[in-house]
Short mmCIF file of C-alpha atoms and ligand atoms in Angstrom, two decimals:
data_model
loop_
_atom_site.label_atom_id
_atom_site.label_comp_id
_atom_site.label_asym_id
_atom_site.label_seq_id
_atom_site.Cartn_x
_atom_site.Cartn_y
_atom_site.Cartn_z
CA MET A 1 120.18 70.63 30.92
CA LEU A 2 121.01 73.15 33.12
CA GLN A 3 124.34 71.64 34.24
CA GLU A 4 125.74 72.43 30.53
CA ARG A 5 124.00 75.71 30.14
CA ILE A 6 125.24 77.20 33.06
CA PRO A 7 128.29 75.16 34.18
CA ASP A 8 128.61 76.82 37.87
CA LEU A 9 125.67 78.17 39.32
CA SER A 10 127.80 80.52 41.56
CA GLN A 11 128.98 82.22 38.56
CA CYS A 12 125.48 83.43 38.18
CA VAL A 13 126.14 85.94 41.14
CA GLU A 14 128.91 88.34 41.22
CA PRO A 15 129.10 90.96 44.16
CA ASP A 16 127.67 93.74 42.10
CA ARG A 17 125.47 91.78 39.11
CA VAL A 18 123.58 88.87 38.48
CA ARG A 19 122.80 86.53 35.22
CA LYS A 20 119.24 86.96 33.93
CA GLU A 21 118.84 83.33 34.05
CA VAL A 22 118.62 83.56 37.28
CA TYR A 23 115.07 85.18 36.80
CA THR A 24 113.81 83.27 33.78
CA ASP A 25 115.51 79.85 33.70
CA ALA A 26 112.79 77.06 34.55
CA GLN A 27 115.04 74.83 35.85
CA ILE A 28 117.04 77.31 38.32
CA PHE A 29 113.35 78.03 39.70
CA GLU A 30 112.88 74.31 40.31
CA LEU A 31 116.20 74.15 42.12
CA GLU A 32 115.40 77.29 44.14
CA MET A 33 112.21 76.21 45.04
CA GLN A 34 114.06 72.90 46.62
CA ARG A 35 116.67 74.75 47.86
CA ILE A 36 115.25 77.71 49.32
CA HIS A 37 111.56 77.93 49.70
CA GLU A 38 111.11 74.36 50.77
CA THR A 39 114.21 74.35 53.02
CA VAL A 40 114.00 77.88 55.11
CA TRP A 41 111.27 79.18 57.34
CA ILE A 42 108.17 80.18 55.32
CA TYR A 43 105.48 82.31 56.73
CA VAL A 44 102.02 80.35 56.60
CA GLY A 45 99.46 82.60 58.10
CA HIS A 46 98.51 84.09 61.48
CA GLU A 47 97.04 82.39 64.31
CA SER A 48 93.88 84.51 64.38
CA GLN A 49 93.16 82.97 60.64
CA VAL A 50 92.11 80.03 62.31
CA PRO A 51 90.53 80.98 65.46
CA LYS A 52 88.31 77.83 66.35
CA ALA A 53 88.98 73.82 66.54
CA GLY A 54 88.91 72.65 62.92
CA ASP A 55 89.64 76.05 61.06
CA TYR A 56 91.99 75.62 58.56
CA TYR A 57 93.66 77.79 55.92
CA THR A 58 95.61 76.62 52.78
CA ALA A 59 98.99 78.12 51.66
CA GLN A 60 101.45 77.16 48.97
CA ILE A 61 105.33 76.69 50.27
CA GLY A 62 107.42 76.40 47.46
CA ARG A 63 105.67 73.80 45.21
CA GLN A 64 103.74 72.30 47.95
CA PRO A 65 100.24 72.84 48.99
CA MET A 66 99.89 73.14 52.84
CA LEU A 67 97.33 73.69 55.35
CA MET A 68 97.31 75.36 58.67
CA VAL A 69 94.75 73.99 61.15
CA ARG A 70 93.56 74.49 64.66
CA GLY A 71 93.11 71.41 66.67
CA LYS A 72 91.06 70.39 69.41
CA ASP A 73 93.75 71.24 72.00
CA GLN A 74 94.23 74.68 70.34
CA LYS A 75 97.66 73.74 68.94
CA ILE A 76 98.37 74.63 65.41
CA HIS A 77 99.26 72.15 62.79
CA VAL A 78 100.86 72.59 59.52
CA LEU A 79 100.09 69.55 56.98
CA TYR A 80 100.77 68.64 53.20
CA ASN A 81 97.17 69.25 51.78
CA ARG A 82 97.38 65.59 50.46
CA CYS A 83 95.43 62.52 51.18
CA PRO A 84 97.96 59.38 51.82
CA HIS A 85 95.72 56.94 49.93
CA ARG A 86 95.65 58.23 46.26
CA GLY A 87 96.86 61.51 46.82
CA ASN A 88 93.73 63.76 46.67
CA MET A 89 94.11 67.33 48.00
CA MET A 90 92.50 66.94 51.38
CA CYS A 91 90.87 70.59 51.47
CA GLY A 92 89.77 72.01 48.05
CA ASP A 93 88.52 75.33 49.48
CA ARG A 94 91.08 77.92 50.64
CA HIS A 95 89.82 78.02 54.17
CA GLY A 96 87.04 76.71 55.86
CA ASN A 97 86.19 74.27 58.84
CA THR A 98 86.86 71.01 58.65
CA GLY A 99 84.61 69.83 61.56
CA GLU A 100 85.64 66.95 63.82
CA GLN A 101 88.34 65.53 61.47
CA PHE A 102 89.44 65.87 58.04
CA ARG A 103 87.44 63.31 55.60
CA CYS A 104 88.49 63.01 52.17
CA SER A 105 86.00 63.31 49.37
CA TYR A 106 87.27 60.80 47.33
CA HIS A 107 87.10 57.34 49.54
CA ALA A 108 86.20 58.74 52.83
CA TRP A 109 89.54 58.14 54.84
CA THR A 110 89.39 60.22 57.97
CA PHE A 111 91.94 62.21 60.14
CA HIS A 112 92.60 63.81 63.16
CA HIS A 113 93.32 67.42 63.05
CA ASP A 114 96.95 66.66 63.55
CA GLY A 115 96.88 64.27 60.46
CA LYS A 116 97.04 61.23 62.20
CA LEU A 117 94.92 58.50 60.48
CA LYS A 118 91.55 58.09 62.16
CA ASN A 119 89.59 55.60 59.75
CA ILE A 120 89.46 53.93 56.74
CA PRO A 121 86.16 52.25 55.68
CA MET A 122 86.01 48.58 56.23
CA MET A 123 89.86 48.67 57.08
CA ASP A 124 90.08 45.25 58.60
CA SER A 125 88.55 43.35 55.74
CA GLY A 126 89.89 45.76 52.74
CA TYR A 127 93.43 45.55 54.18
CA ALA A 128 93.87 42.17 55.76
CA GLY A 129 96.76 40.38 54.58
CA THR A 130 98.29 43.49 52.77
CA ARG A 131 101.40 45.41 53.69
CA LEU A 132 99.21 48.45 55.18
CA ASN A 133 98.75 48.56 59.02
CA LYS A 134 96.81 51.22 60.64
CA ASP A 135 99.72 52.32 62.52
CA SER A 136 102.07 53.16 59.66
CA PRO A 137 102.88 57.34 59.49
CA GLU A 138 102.54 56.61 55.64
CA LEU A 139 98.68 56.38 56.28
CA SER A 140 98.72 59.89 58.13
CA MET A 141 98.52 63.26 56.57
CA LYS A 142 102.21 64.25 56.41
CA PRO A 143 103.38 67.20 58.70
CA ALA A 144 105.61 69.93 57.75
CA ALA A 145 108.81 69.03 59.17
CA ARG A 146 109.12 72.14 61.69
CA VAL A 147 106.40 74.44 62.84
CA GLU A 148 107.00 77.34 65.00
CA SER A 149 105.18 80.59 65.75
CA TYR A 150 106.25 83.99 66.86
CA ARG A 151 103.65 86.48 68.61
CA GLY A 152 101.14 84.96 66.63
CA PHE A 153 102.80 84.71 63.30
CA VAL A 154 102.96 80.92 62.17
CA PHE A 155 106.14 79.69 60.02
CA ALA A 156 106.85 76.52 58.72
CA SER A 157 110.19 74.79 57.40
CA LEU A 158 109.95 71.41 55.24
CA ALA A 159 113.30 70.61 56.07
CA GLN A 160 114.44 69.01 59.16
CA ASP A 161 117.66 70.64 59.88
CA GLY A 162 118.25 74.10 60.28
CA PRO A 163 118.24 77.29 62.71
CA SER A 164 115.48 77.73 64.42
CA LEU A 165 112.81 80.26 63.72
CA LYS A 166 114.40 83.11 65.89
CA ALA A 167 117.74 82.08 64.91
CA PHE A 168 116.65 82.40 61.26
CA LEU A 169 114.57 85.98 61.71
CA GLY A 170 117.47 87.30 63.43
CA LYS A 171 117.26 91.14 63.88
CA SER A 172 114.15 91.04 61.23
CA ILE A 173 112.25 89.79 64.23
CA VAL A 174 111.70 93.57 64.96
CA ALA A 175 108.95 93.38 62.26
CA PHE A 176 106.66 91.34 64.48
CA ASP A 177 107.90 93.07 67.65
CA ASP A 178 107.20 96.43 66.12
CA MET A 179 103.53 95.44 64.67
CA CYS A 180 102.42 93.83 68.11
CA ASP A 181 103.73 96.26 70.56
CA ARG A 182 101.71 99.07 68.76
CA ALA A 183 98.74 97.42 70.17
CA PRO A 184 97.46 98.38 73.69
CA GLU A 185 96.90 94.47 74.30
CA GLY A 186 100.14 93.38 72.68
CA GLU A 187 98.80 91.51 69.90
CA VAL A 188 97.21 91.85 66.36
CA GLU A 189 94.51 90.20 64.85
CA VAL A 190 94.43 89.93 61.01
CA VAL A 191 91.60 91.13 58.92
CA PRO A 192 90.12 88.44 56.57
CA ASN A 193 90.25 87.97 53.71
CA CYS A 194 93.56 89.33 51.89
CA PHE A 195 93.85 90.68 48.45
CA ARG A 196 95.58 87.98 46.00
CA VAL A 197 97.51 89.42 43.04
CA ILE A 198 99.11 87.17 40.49
CA GLN A 199 102.35 89.11 39.05
CA HIS A 200 103.35 87.70 35.70
CA SER A 201 107.13 87.93 36.96
CA ASN A 202 109.60 86.22 38.81
CA TRP A 203 109.21 86.36 42.40
CA LYS A 204 112.77 87.94 43.21
CA LEU A 205 111.37 90.97 41.17
CA PHE A 206 108.77 91.66 43.98
CA MET A 207 111.40 91.13 46.89
CA GLU A 208 113.81 93.25 45.32
CA ASN A 209 111.51 96.23 44.83
CA GLN A 210 110.27 96.03 48.34
CA ILE A 211 113.12 97.71 49.68
CA ASP A 212 114.03 99.54 46.64
CA ALA A 213 114.50 102.88 47.90
CA LEU A 214 115.15 104.32 44.18
CA HIS A 215 111.97 103.62 42.69
CA PRO A 216 109.23 105.31 44.79
CA SER A 217 109.83 108.87 43.63
CA VAL A 218 109.97 107.75 39.82
CA THR A 219 107.45 105.00 39.42
CA HIS A 220 104.94 106.37 41.72
CA GLN A 221 105.44 110.28 40.84
CA SER A 222 102.28 110.42 38.78
CA THR A 223 100.53 108.95 41.28
CA GLY A 224 101.96 111.17 44.09
CA ARG A 225 101.82 114.56 42.41
CA ALA A 226 97.77 113.58 41.83
CA ALA A 227 97.63 113.03 45.19
CA HIS A 228 99.12 115.88 46.65
CA GLU A 229 97.34 118.35 44.54
CA VAL A 230 94.07 116.70 46.42
CA GLU A 231 96.09 117.20 49.65
CA LYS A 232 96.84 120.79 49.24
CA ARG A 233 93.12 121.54 48.33
CA ILE A 234 91.69 119.55 51.49
CA ALA A 235 94.05 121.20 53.74
CA LYS A 236 92.88 124.77 52.75
CA GLN A 237 89.73 123.07 53.90
CA ALA A 238 91.29 121.99 57.17
CA LYS A 239 90.14 118.62 57.31
CA ALA A 240 93.31 117.46 58.85
CA GLY A 241 92.12 113.74 59.22
CA GLU A 242 91.32 113.31 55.59
CA ALA A 243 94.66 114.85 54.58
CA LEU A 244 96.41 112.15 56.53
CA SER A 245 95.21 109.47 53.71
CA TYR A 246 96.35 111.53 51.14
CA HIS A 247 99.69 112.04 52.80
CA MET A 248 100.22 108.36 52.30
CA LEU A 249 100.10 108.76 48.57
CA SER A 250 101.57 112.39 48.08
CA ALA A 251 104.87 111.30 50.00
CA PHE A 252 105.66 109.23 46.84
CA ALA A 253 106.28 112.63 45.16
CA THR A 254 107.26 115.07 47.93
CA VAL A 255 109.77 112.39 48.93
CA THR A 256 111.83 113.05 46.16
CA ILE A 257 114.53 111.06 44.71
CA ASP A 258 117.36 112.79 46.78
CA LYS A 259 115.45 112.33 50.08
CA TRP A 260 115.32 108.68 49.79
CA ASP A 261 119.08 109.07 50.26
CA ASN A 262 118.34 110.09 53.88
CA PHE A 263 117.17 106.72 54.63
CA GLN A 264 118.94 103.62 55.44
CA THR A 265 118.76 100.10 54.66
CA LEU A 266 120.06 97.29 57.39
CA ASN A 267 120.99 94.01 55.63
CA TYR A 268 121.47 90.89 57.52
CA PRO A 269 122.38 87.14 57.36
CA TYR A 270 119.78 84.86 55.40
CA GLY A 271 118.85 87.89 53.04
CA HIS A 272 116.73 89.92 55.47
CA CYS A 273 116.57 93.74 55.14
CA ILE A 274 115.30 96.57 56.80
CA LEU A 275 114.53 100.06 55.40
CA THR A 276 114.58 102.72 58.04
CA GLY A 277 112.83 105.99 58.24
CA TYR A 278 109.83 107.48 56.59
CA MET A 279 107.13 106.28 58.58
CA GLY A 280 108.63 107.62 61.79
CA LEU A 281 105.97 110.21 61.26
CA ARG A 282 103.79 110.94 64.67
CA PRO A 283 100.64 112.81 63.69
CA GLN A 284 99.12 115.22 66.38
CA ASP A 285 95.36 114.84 65.33
CA PRO A 286 92.83 113.87 67.93
CA ASP A 287 92.32 110.17 66.76
CA THR A 288 96.46 109.76 67.42
CA LYS A 289 96.25 111.43 70.78
CA ALA A 290 93.44 109.40 72.05
CA TYR A 291 95.46 106.36 70.80
CA ASP A 292 98.62 107.67 72.82
CA LYS A 293 96.62 107.87 75.91
CA ILE A 294 95.81 104.38 75.72
CA MET A 295 99.09 103.17 74.89
CA ILE A 296 100.56 105.09 77.99
CA LYS A 297 97.90 103.51 80.28
CA ALA A 298 98.87 100.12 79.05
CA TYR A 299 103.03 100.74 79.08
CA GLY A 300 103.88 103.42 80.64
CA GLN A 301 105.18 106.77 79.50
CA LYS A 302 108.85 105.28 79.03
CA ARG A 303 108.25 102.23 77.30
CA PHE A 304 105.56 104.15 75.03
CA GLU A 305 107.85 106.34 73.91
CA GLU A 306 110.16 103.16 73.01
CA ILE A 307 107.47 102.01 70.96
CA VAL A 308 106.25 104.73 68.86
CA GLY A 309 109.66 105.47 68.43
CA VAL A 310 110.77 102.64 66.39
CA ASN A 311 111.60 103.91 63.07
CA ILE A 312 111.10 101.48 60.46
CA HIS A 313 109.53 101.91 57.02
CA HIS A 314 109.94 98.27 55.76
CA VAL A 315 111.08 94.88 56.85
CA LEU A 316 111.85 91.93 54.40
CA VAL A 317 111.87 88.55 55.79
CA TYR A 318 113.94 86.65 52.99
CA PRO A 319 112.60 84.76 50.90
CA GLY A 320 108.79 85.47 50.99
CA LEU A 321 107.64 88.01 53.50
CA SER A 322 107.65 91.59 53.41
CA VAL A 323 106.12 93.77 56.37
CA GLN A 324 105.32 97.18 57.18
CA SER A 325 105.05 96.80 60.61
CA PRO A 326 104.11 100.74 61.93
CA LEU A 327 100.79 100.58 59.45
CA GLN A 328 100.27 96.61 60.15
CA GLN A 329 100.56 95.20 56.69
CA LEU A 330 101.98 92.35 55.66
CA ARG A 331 102.46 90.51 51.94
CA ALA A 332 103.67 86.99 51.71
CA VAL A 333 105.11 86.07 48.28
CA ARG A 334 104.09 82.37 46.92
CA PRO A 335 106.01 82.07 43.86
CA LEU A 336 104.16 79.60 41.32
CA GLY A 337 106.43 79.33 38.42
CA VAL A 338 109.53 81.21 37.02
CA ASP A 339 107.28 83.80 35.78
CA ARG A 340 104.26 83.75 38.12
CA THR A 341 103.94 85.08 41.38
CA LEU A 342 101.35 85.12 44.03
CA THR A 343 101.22 87.63 46.56
CA GLU A 344 98.89 87.46 49.33
CA ILE A 345 97.88 91.11 51.03
CA TRP A 346 97.05 91.27 54.46
CA HIS A 347 96.44 93.65 57.20
CA PHE A 348 95.74 93.50 60.81
CA ARG A 349 94.14 95.30 63.64
CA LEU A 350 95.94 96.55 66.61
CA LYS A 351 94.23 94.60 69.57
CA GLY A 352 92.67 97.18 71.86
CA ALA A 353 93.42 100.24 69.80
CA PRO A 354 90.68 102.87 68.94
CA GLU A 355 88.83 102.30 65.54
CA ALA A 356 90.34 105.06 64.13
CA ILE A 357 93.51 103.58 64.21
CA TYR A 358 92.58 100.59 62.51
CA ARG A 359 90.89 102.68 59.68
CA ARG A 360 94.17 104.32 59.25
CA SER A 361 95.79 100.71 58.47
CA LEU A 362 92.88 99.95 56.30
CA ALA A 363 93.45 103.38 54.33
CA TYR A 364 96.92 102.37 53.63
CA TYR A 365 96.06 99.00 52.77
CA ASN A 366 93.52 100.07 50.13
CA LEU A 367 95.53 103.25 48.95
CA VAL A 368 98.87 101.95 48.62
CA ASN A 369 98.64 97.99 48.70
CA SER A 370 95.82 96.84 47.20
CA PRO A 371 95.37 95.68 43.65
CA ALA A 372 93.01 98.63 43.31
CA THR A 373 95.38 101.38 43.83
CA LEU A 374 97.68 102.95 41.11
CA ILE A 375 100.68 102.24 43.53
CA ASN A 376 100.44 98.61 42.85
CA ALA A 377 99.75 99.03 39.34
CA ASP A 378 102.99 101.30 39.16
CA ASP A 379 104.98 98.21 40.48
CA LEU A 380 103.37 95.39 38.42
CA GLU A 381 103.76 96.82 35.37
CA ASN A 382 107.49 97.40 36.19
CA PHE A 383 107.79 93.58 37.16
CA TRP A 384 106.38 92.58 33.75
CA LYS A 385 108.24 94.77 32.14
CA CYS A 386 111.64 93.64 33.56
CA HIS A 387 110.61 89.79 33.12
CA GLN A 388 109.87 90.44 29.64
CA GLY A 389 113.06 92.35 29.27
CA LEU A 390 115.21 89.89 31.06
CA SER A 391 113.92 87.08 28.74
CA SER A 392 115.14 88.81 25.92
CA ASP A 393 118.76 88.48 24.17
CA GLY A 394 119.30 92.49 25.08
CA GLY A 395 122.08 91.56 27.56
CA ASP A 396 122.85 88.97 29.92
CA TRP A 397 123.07 91.05 33.55
CA VAL A 398 121.40 92.67 35.73
CA SER A 399 123.66 95.45 37.63
CA PHE A 400 122.99 96.16 41.37
CA ALA A 401 126.21 98.43 41.54
CA ARG A 402 124.62 101.27 42.82
CA HIS A 403 127.17 102.18 45.86
CA HIS A 404 128.96 99.01 45.68
CA GLY A 405 132.12 99.08 47.69
CA HIS A 406 130.70 101.95 50.02
CA ASP A 407 128.62 99.74 52.23
CA LEU A 408 129.34 99.50 55.92
CA GLU A 409 129.77 95.99 57.10
CA GLN A 410 130.13 94.77 61.01
CA GLU A 411 130.00 91.06 61.95
CA GLY A 412 127.95 90.10 58.94
CA GLU A 413 125.69 92.97 58.92
CA VAL A 414 125.61 95.11 55.83
CA SER A 415 124.11 98.94 56.29
CA SER A 416 124.16 101.24 53.57
CA ALA A 417 126.32 104.53 54.23
CA PRO A 418 125.14 107.55 55.83
CA ASN A 419 123.00 109.41 52.90
CA GLN A 420 123.36 106.20 50.38
CA GLY A 421 119.68 104.89 51.42
CA THR A 422 119.33 104.27 47.72
CA SER A 423 122.18 101.89 47.82
CA GLU A 424 121.55 98.59 46.01
CA ALA A 425 122.95 96.84 48.91
CA PRO A 426 119.65 94.86 49.59
CA MET A 427 119.52 93.57 46.32
CA ARG A 428 123.45 92.30 46.88
CA ASN A 429 122.34 90.83 49.98
CA GLN A 430 119.35 89.00 48.96
CA MET A 431 121.69 87.63 45.98
CA LYS A 432 124.55 86.64 48.33
CA ALA A 433 121.78 84.82 50.43
CA TRP A 434 120.49 83.31 47.31
CA ALA A 435 123.86 82.02 46.13
CA ARG A 436 124.45 80.06 49.38
CA TYR A 437 120.92 78.85 49.42
CA MET A 438 121.72 77.57 46.07
CA GLN A 439 125.06 75.59 46.83
CA GLY A 440 122.82 74.02 49.40
CA ARG A 441 124.28 75.93 52.14
CA ALA A 442 121.26 76.94 54.51
S1 FES B 1 92.32 59.36 48.18
FE1 FES B 1 91.84 60.20 49.94
S2 FES B 1 90.16 58.47 50.58
FE2 FES B 1 91.19 57.78 48.93
FE1 FE2 B 2 106.64 100.56 44.32
#
């Protein structure tokens, strides 16, 4: 049993290294689903995924199949996707519209959009004299303990107690502000549907990689080089717009490993992290200028400068979300098993922005984040190889010692030191949060 093999779970995590079992032990996985994913705020989806009453979208939270549904009163509810009668999953499809009510496909119990029981066929005759009565909450679809939304992004927590969504997000809330503020109308809209990728590796490998400034110029070097060759040819032909898309890939080669040290990571309580820099580029092509004009009209020059001046490459909301706000990308991580992880890859449209700006987001989505791109394939191969290596007897520890001891700490926030952007501070910070959660301290 877990207790015998690993007497003290806290011994799995040292400040600069972590035991391999953290990634490979099925019982540790079960415990982290319970104490982390089924406790903290987890991203369910965006409100624009369910625009009309009865629209629903399913999402996994920890081990729990959940669904998000829009009620007739426009309110969004997050419910367990389970019929209280005999446990049938209420919605077998990934998304759709349930009409006026949920109706179980097994014995036709029906429920309102908020999950409350509406009707049981022949309730009175069938249940007369039994312990069941219509008002018992056990006869309704169970709601998530807490649901909150921030600027259209819906989160749920399956634990009654804990910090509010805003308190939990802390400074990582900038991910949603940065994304929405870049829209002339101050809102974003999801572009259906997402890509789904199942990785044959532990979920934490993905979360660590998202903010790993050391890897891009190595892992993605060949992809970046090939793109850079094409980019140079296009630049000679002076097709600036197309060159911008190639730049999204070529940067992986042109931003060499030493340059990544110029960026910075900011690490926060609960395991969240921001990687600054890189996407701060402000191209001066006609499409960008047209967008700037609309933004200045919407916000005024001063506020516009503030909005486009936010210099973020990536925000990680631990334990299950990775956001690239300047290009309206979001990846939700849904652990399926100790060695199986689903990622949902979404992108968004800035409301009120010209179509060309959306095409830029779409280009990044396809070129960098989609399953079709070499970038994603490069990473997936590493994840699988890491999981294989960690499952072996070739060693007991994973090292996060890079720049350990040099990070700057202030009021619970840890930043990598100047010119140490490739510090493994984000991994150390995530594992520190992990250890806290695993001790039952949410
Ligand atoms: S299982 Fe749903 S009505 Fe019977
Ligand atoms: Fe990568």
